[in-house]
Amino acid sequence: MKNHLKAMRAERKWSQVDLAERLNVSRQTINAIENERYDPSLPLAFQIARTFGLAIESIFEDPEAESDSQTAVRGGKQP
């Protein structure tokens, strides 16, 4: 799942360790999420959103929703 975590963390000048400590997870977890090797659980995604003061949708992109919206623009679902 695409996300903006790395850029948002950098804007706040937080290291991966800083963010990991705020979320009570490992630095490796932050690294894996940022590099799209791991999708966070829903509770962790909510915790990340609260930490940044944003909606989940502002941080994580649903690739299925993007596909659905592109299909809708073309006039409906393809068989």
C-alpha positions as a printed Julia matrix, in Angstrom:
79×3 Matrix{Float64}:
   0.0    0.0     0.0
   1.38   3.37   -0.98
   1.93   5.83    1.81
   3.38   9.25    2.57
   4.91   8.28    5.9
   8.54   8.97    5.03
   7.83  12.47    3.7
   5.59  13.33    6.63
   8.19  12.07    9.1
  10.9   14.1     7.34
   8.75  17.27    7.46
   8.74  16.95   11.24
  12.45  16.11   11.32
  11.7   12.81   13.08
  14.0    9.85   12.6
  12.58   6.39   12.13
  13.55   5.74   15.76
  11.65   8.86   16.9
   8.48   7.72   15.14
   8.9    4.12   16.28
   9.14   5.26   19.9
   6.01   7.4    19.54
   4.14   4.38   18.13
   5.73   1.78   20.43
   6.96  -0.31   17.47
  10.43  -1.14   16.17
  12.42   1.04   13.78
  12.34  -1.92   11.4
   8.54  -1.76   11.36
   8.66   1.92   10.36
  11.21   1.13    7.66
   9.09  -1.72    6.28
   5.95   0.45    6.17
   7.79   3.34    4.48
   9.23   0.99    1.86
   5.84  -0.65    1.25
   7.05  -4.08    2.37
   4.51  -4.16    5.21
   0.97  -2.85    5.52
   0.2   -1.77    9.08
  -2.72  -3.26   10.96
  -5.8   -1.08   11.17
  -5.13  -0.17   14.83
  -1.55   0.82   13.95
  -2.75   2.84   10.95
  -5.15   4.73   13.25
  -2.34   5.28   15.74
  -0.09   6.64   12.97
  -2.88   8.97   11.82
  -3.43  10.24   15.38
   0.31  10.8    15.82
   0.36  13.03   12.75
  -3.04  14.58   13.47
  -4.38  13.49   10.08
  -6.96  11.15    8.58
  -5.73   7.71    7.56
  -6.56   8.57    3.94
  -4.08  11.44    4.1
  -1.27   9.0     4.85
  -2.18   5.76    3.1
  -3.51   5.28   -0.43
  -5.83   2.41   -1.26
  -4.73   1.04   -4.66
  -8.15  -0.61   -5.07
  -9.94   2.74   -4.68
  -7.7    4.32   -7.32
  -8.49   1.49   -9.72
 -12.23   1.79   -9.0
 -12.22   5.57   -9.55
 -10.39   5.23  -12.87
 -12.94   2.64  -14.0
 -15.81   4.92  -12.96
 -14.35   7.78  -15.01
 -14.32   5.5   -18.07
 -18.04   4.85  -17.68
 -18.44   1.92  -15.33
 -16.93  -1.37  -14.35
 -15.38  -3.49  -17.04
 -16.6   -7.12  -17.34
